[in-house]
PDB file of C-alpha atoms in Angstrom:
ATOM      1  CA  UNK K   1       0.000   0.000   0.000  1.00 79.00           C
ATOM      2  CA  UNK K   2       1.335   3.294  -1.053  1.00 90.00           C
ATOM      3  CA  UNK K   3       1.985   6.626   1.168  1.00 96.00           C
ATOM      4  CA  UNK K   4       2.451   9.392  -0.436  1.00 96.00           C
ATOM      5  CA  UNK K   5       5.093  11.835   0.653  1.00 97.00           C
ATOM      6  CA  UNK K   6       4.880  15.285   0.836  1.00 97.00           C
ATOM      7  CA  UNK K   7       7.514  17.554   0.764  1.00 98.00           C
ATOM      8  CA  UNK K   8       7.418  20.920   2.237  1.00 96.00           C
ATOM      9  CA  UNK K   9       9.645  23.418   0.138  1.00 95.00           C
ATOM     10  CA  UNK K  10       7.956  26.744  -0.347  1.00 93.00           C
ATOM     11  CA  UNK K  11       9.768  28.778   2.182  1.00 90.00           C
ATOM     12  CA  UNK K  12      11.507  31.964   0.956  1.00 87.00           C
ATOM     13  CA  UNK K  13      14.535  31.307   3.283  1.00 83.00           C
ATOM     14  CA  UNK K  14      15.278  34.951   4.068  1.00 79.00           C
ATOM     15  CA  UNK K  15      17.199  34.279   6.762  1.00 78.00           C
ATOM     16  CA  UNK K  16      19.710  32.013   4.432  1.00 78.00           C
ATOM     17  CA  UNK K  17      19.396  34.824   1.548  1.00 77.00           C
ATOM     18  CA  UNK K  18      19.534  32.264  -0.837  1.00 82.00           C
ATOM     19  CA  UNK K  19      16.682  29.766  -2.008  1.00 85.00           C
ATOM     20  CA  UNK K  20      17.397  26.742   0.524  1.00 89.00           C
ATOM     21  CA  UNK K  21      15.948  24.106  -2.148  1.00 92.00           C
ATOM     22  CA  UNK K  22      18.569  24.747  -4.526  1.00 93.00           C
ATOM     23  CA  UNK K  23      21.679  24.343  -2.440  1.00 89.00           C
ATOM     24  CA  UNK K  24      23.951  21.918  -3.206  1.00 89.00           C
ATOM     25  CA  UNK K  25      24.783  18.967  -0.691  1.00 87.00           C
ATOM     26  CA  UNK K  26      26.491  15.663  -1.486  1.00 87.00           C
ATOM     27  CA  UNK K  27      26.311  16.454  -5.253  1.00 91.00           C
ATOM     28  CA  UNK K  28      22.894  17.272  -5.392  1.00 94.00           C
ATOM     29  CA  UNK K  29      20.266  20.259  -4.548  1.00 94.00           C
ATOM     30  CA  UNK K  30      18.684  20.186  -0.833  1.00 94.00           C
ATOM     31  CA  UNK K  31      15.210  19.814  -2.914  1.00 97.00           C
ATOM     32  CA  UNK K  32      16.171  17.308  -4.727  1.00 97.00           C
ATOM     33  CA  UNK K  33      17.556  15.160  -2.326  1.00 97.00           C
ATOM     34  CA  UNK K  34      14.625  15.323   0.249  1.00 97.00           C
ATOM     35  CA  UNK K  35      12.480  13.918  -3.005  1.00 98.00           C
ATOM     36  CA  UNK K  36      14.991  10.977  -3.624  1.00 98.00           C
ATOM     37  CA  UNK K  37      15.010  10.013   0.069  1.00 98.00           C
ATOM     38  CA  UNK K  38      11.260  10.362  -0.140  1.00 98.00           C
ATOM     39  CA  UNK K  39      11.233   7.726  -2.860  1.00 98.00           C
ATOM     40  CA  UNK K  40      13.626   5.556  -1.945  1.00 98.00           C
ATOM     41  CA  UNK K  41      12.232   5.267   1.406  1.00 97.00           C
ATOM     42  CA  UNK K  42       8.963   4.139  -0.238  1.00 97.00           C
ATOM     43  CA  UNK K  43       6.690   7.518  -0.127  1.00 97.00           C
ATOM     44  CA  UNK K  44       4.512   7.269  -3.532  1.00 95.00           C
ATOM     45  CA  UNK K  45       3.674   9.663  -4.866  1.00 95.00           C
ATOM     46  CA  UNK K  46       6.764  12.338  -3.749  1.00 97.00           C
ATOM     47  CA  UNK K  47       4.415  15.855  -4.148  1.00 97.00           C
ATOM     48  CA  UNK K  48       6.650  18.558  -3.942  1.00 98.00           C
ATOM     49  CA  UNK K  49       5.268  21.834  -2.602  1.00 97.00           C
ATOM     50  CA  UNK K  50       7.064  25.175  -3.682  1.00 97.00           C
ATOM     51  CA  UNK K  51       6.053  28.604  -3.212  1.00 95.00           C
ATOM     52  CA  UNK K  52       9.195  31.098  -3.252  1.00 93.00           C
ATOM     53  CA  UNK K  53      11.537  30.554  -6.345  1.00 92.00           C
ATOM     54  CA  UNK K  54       8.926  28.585  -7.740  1.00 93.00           C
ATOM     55  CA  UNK K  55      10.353  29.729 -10.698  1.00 93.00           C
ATOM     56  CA  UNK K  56      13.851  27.235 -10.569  1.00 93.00           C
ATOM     57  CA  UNK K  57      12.526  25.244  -7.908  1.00 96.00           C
ATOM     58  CA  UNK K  58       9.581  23.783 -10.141  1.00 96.00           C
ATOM     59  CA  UNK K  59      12.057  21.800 -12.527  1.00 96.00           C
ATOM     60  CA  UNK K  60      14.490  20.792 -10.376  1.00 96.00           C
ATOM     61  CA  UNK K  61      11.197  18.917  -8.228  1.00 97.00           C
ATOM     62  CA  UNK K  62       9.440  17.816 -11.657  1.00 97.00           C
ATOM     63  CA  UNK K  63      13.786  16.498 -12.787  1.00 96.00           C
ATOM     64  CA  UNK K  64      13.728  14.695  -9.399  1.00 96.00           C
ATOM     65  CA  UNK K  65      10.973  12.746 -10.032  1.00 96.00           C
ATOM     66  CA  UNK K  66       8.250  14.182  -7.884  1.00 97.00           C
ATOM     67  CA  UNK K  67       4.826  15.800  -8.772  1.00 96.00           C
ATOM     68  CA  UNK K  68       5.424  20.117  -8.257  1.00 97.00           C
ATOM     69  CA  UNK K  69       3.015  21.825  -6.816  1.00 96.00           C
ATOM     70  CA  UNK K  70       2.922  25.739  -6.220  1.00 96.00           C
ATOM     71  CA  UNK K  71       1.152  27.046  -3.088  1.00 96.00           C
ATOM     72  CA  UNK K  72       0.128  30.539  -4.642  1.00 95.00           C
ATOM     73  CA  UNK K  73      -0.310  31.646  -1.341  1.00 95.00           C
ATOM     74  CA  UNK K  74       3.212  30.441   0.523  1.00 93.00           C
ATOM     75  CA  UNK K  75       3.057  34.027   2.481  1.00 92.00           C
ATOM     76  CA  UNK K  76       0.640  32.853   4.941  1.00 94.00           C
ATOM     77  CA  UNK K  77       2.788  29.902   6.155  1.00 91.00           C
ATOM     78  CA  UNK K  78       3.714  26.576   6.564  1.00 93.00           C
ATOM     79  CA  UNK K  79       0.008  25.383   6.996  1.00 94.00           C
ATOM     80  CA  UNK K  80      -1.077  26.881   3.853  1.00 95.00           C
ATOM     81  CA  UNK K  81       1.464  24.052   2.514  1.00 95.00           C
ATOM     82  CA  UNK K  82       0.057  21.320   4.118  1.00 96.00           C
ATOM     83  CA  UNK K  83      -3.115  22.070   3.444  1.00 95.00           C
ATOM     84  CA  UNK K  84      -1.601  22.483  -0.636  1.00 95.00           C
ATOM     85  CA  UNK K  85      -0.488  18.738  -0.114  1.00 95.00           C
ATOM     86  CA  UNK K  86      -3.436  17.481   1.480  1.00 95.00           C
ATOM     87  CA  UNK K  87      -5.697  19.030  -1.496  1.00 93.00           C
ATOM     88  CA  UNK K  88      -3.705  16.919  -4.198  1.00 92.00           C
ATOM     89  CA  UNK K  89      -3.704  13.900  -1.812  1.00 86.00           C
ATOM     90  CA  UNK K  90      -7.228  14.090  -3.046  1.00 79.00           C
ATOM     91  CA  UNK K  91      -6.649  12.949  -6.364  1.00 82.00           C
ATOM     92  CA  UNK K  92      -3.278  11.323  -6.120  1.00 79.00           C
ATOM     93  CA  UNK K  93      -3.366   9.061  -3.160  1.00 73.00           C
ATOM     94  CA  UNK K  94      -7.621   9.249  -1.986  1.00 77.00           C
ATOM     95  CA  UNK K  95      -7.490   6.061  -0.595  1.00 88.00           C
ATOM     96  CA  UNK K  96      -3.825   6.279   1.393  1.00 92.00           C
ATOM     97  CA  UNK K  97      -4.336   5.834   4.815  1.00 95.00           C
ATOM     98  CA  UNK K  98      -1.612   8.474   5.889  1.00 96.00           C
ATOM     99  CA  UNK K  99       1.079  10.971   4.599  1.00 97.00           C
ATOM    100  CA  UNK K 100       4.660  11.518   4.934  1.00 98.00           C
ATOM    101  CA  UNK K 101       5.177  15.263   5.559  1.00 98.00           C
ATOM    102  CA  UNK K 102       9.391  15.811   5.204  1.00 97.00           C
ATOM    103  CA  UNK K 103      11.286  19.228   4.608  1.00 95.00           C
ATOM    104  CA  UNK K 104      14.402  19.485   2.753  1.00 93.00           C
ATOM    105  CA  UNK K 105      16.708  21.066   5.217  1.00 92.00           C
ATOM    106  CA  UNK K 106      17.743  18.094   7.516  1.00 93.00           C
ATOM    107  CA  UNK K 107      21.323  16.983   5.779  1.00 91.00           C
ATOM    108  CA  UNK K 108      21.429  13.939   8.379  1.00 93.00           C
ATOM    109  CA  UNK K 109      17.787  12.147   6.734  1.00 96.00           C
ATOM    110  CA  UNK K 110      18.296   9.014   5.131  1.00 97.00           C
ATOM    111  CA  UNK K 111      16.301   7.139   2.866  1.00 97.00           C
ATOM    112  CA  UNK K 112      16.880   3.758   6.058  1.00 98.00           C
ATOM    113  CA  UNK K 113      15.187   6.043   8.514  1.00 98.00           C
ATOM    114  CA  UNK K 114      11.882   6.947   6.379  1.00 98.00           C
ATOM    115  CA  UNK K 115      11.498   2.753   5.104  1.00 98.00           C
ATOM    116  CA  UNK K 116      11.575   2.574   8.886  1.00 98.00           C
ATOM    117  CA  UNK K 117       8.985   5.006   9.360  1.00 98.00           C
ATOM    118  CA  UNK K 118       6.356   3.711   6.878  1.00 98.00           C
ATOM    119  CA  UNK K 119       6.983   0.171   7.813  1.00 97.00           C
ATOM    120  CA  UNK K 120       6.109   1.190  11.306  1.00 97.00           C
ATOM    121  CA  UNK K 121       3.096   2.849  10.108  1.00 97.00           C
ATOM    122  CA  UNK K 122       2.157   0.391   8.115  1.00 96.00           C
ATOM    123  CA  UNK K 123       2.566  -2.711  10.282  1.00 95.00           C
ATOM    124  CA  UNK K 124       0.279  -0.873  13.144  1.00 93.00           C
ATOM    125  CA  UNK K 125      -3.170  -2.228  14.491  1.00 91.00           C
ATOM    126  CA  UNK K 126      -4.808   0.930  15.107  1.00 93.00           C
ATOM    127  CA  UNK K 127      -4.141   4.242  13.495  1.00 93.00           C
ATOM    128  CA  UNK K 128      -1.132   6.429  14.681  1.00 96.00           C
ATOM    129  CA  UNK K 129       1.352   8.674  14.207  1.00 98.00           C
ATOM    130  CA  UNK K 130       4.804   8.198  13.605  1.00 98.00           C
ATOM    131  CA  UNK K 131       7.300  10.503  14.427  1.00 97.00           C
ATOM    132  CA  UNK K 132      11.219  10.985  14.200  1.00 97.00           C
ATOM    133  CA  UNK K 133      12.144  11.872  17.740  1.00 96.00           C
ATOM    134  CA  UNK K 134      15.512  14.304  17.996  1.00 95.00           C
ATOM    135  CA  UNK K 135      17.048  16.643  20.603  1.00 91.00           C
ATOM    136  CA  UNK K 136      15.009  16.053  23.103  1.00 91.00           C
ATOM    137  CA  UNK K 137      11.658  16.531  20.970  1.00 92.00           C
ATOM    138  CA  UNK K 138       9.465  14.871  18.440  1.00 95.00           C
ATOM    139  CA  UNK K 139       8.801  16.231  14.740  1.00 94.00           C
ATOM    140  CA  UNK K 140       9.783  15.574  10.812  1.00 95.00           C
ATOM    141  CA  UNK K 141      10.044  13.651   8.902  1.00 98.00           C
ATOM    142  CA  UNK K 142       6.484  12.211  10.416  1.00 98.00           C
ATOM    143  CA  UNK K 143       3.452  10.220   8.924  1.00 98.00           C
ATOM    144  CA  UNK K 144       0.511  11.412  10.022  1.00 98.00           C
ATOM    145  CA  UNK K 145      -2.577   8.441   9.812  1.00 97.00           C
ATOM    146  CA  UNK K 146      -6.260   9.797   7.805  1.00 95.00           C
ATOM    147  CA  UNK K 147      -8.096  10.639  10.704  1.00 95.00           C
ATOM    148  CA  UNK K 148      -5.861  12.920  11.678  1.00 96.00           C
ATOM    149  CA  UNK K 149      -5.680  15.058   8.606  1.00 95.00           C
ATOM    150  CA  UNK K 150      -8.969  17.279   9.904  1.00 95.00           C
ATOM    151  CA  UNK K 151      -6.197  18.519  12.016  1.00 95.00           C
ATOM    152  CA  UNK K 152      -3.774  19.336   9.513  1.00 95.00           C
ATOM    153  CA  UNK K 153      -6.547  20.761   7.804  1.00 94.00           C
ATOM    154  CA  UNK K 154      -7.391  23.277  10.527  1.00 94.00           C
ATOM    155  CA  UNK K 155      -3.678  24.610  10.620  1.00 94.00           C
ATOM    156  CA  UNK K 156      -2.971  28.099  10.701  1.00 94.00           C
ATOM    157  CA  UNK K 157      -0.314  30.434   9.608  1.00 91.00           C
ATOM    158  CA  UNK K 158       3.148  29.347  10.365  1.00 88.00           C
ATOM    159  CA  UNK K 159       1.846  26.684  12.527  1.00 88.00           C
ATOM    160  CA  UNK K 160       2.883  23.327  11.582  1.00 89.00           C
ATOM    161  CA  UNK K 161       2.730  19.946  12.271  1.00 89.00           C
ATOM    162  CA  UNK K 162       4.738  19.996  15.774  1.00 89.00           C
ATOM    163  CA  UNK K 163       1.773  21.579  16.921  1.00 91.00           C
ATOM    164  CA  UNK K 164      -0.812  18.240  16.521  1.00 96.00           C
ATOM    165  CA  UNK K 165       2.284  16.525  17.986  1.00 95.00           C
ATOM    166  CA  UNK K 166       2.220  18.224  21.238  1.00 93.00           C
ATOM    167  CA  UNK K 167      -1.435  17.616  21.826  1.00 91.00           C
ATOM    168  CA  UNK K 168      -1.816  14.473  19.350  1.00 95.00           C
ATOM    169  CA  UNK K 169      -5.504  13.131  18.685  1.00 94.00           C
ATOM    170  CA  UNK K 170      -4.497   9.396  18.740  1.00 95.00           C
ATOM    171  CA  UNK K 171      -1.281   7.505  19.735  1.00 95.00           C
ATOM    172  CA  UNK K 172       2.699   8.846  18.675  1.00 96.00           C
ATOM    173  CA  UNK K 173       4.940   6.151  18.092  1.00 96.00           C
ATOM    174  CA  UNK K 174       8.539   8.107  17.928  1.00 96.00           C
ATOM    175  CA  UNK K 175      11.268   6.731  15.500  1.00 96.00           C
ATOM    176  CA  UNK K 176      15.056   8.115  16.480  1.00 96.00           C
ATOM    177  CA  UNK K 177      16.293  10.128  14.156  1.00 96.00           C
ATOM    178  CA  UNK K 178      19.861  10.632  14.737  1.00 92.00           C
ATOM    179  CA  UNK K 179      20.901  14.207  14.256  1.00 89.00           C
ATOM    180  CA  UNK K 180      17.673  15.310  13.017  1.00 89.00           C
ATOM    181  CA  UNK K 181      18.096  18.463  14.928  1.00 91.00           C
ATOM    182  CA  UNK K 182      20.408  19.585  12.432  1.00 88.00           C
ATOM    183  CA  UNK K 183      18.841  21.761   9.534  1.00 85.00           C
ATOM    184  CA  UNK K 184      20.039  24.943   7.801  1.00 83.00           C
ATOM    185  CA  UNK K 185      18.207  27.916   8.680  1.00 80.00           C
ATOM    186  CA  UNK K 186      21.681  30.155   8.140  1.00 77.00           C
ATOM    187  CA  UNK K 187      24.296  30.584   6.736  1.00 72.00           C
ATOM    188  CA  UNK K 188      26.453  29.407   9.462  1.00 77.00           C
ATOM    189  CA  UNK K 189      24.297  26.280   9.770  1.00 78.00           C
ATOM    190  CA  UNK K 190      25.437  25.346   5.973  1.00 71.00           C
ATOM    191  CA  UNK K 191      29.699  26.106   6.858  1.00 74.00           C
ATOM    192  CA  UNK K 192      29.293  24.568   9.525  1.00 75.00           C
ATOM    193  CA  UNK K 193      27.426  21.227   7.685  1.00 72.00           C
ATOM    194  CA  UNK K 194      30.195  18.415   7.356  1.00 59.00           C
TER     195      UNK K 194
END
């Protein structure tokens, strides 16, 4: 049974200066990468949100193999992402019984850690989430199970999915993710990336 993946790449990344999605790592674009881990880990379909730079970040994501989709309205946050994913879900993956929601800013994701993810998911009894747990918290790479994409739904702003993972509507099973902390936000977060 497939899950699709979604990943979440329509951030402007002001506080880089530079689009995030395009920069290289390990021989390959940020975007790019998060959509071959997506794959290889066995999300399908890999939907690709994009928002800012939309205009070079739409061919790298279609190049890479996933399905590009442009949130028109980026501006108003992270949610307005999900909610871009979710709305394709509809005719991609209707019958899926959960989503992969990944960004493309953790360097230390591997393609081992999401096959772990959706073979927890999909080996479970009852519906519930599974999270990569990190620093001391829980948050992506996650998949989320169908009945709890009302709450993804009713997302706001620059409220994302950590926020159903605090106060989660059914059980959290948390996957280690080893380094997961690390992302690039900066640019001292990408010189200091080794």
């Amino acid at each position: 049974m497939n899950i699709p993946a979604i990943v979440l790449a329509a951030g402007a990344s002001t506080r880089l200066g530079q689009p995030k999605q395009m920069l290289q790592y390990g021989g390959e674009t940020l975007l790019a990468r998060a959509i071959r881990l997506a794959k290889e880990g066995g999300g399908a379909p890999v939907l690709a949100i994009l928002g800012a730079h939309s205009d070079i970040t739409y061919l790298e994501a279609q190049n890479a193999g996933a399905v590009p989709i442009i949130n028109e309205v980026w501006q108003r946050g992270i949610a307005s992402s999900i909610h871009a994913g979710l709305g394709m879900m509809n005719m991609v993956g209707a019958n899926a019984p959960g989503v992969l929601l990944l960004t493309c800013d953790q360097p230390r994701l591997t393609a081992e850690h999401l096959a772990k993810m959706l073979g927890a998911f999909l080996s479970q009894d009852e519906p519930a989430i599974v999270a990569s747990g990190y620093g001391g918290t829980i948050g992506t790479p996650v998949v989320f199970p169908r009945c709890v994409f009302p709450q993804l739904r009713a997302l706001q702003g620059d409220t994302g999915a950590r926020a159903i993972l605090k106060n989660p509507p059914c059980a959290v099973r948390e996957m280690p993710f080893r380094d997961g902390e690390i992302d690039i936000d900066t640019p001292a977060d990408l010189e200091n990336l080794t």
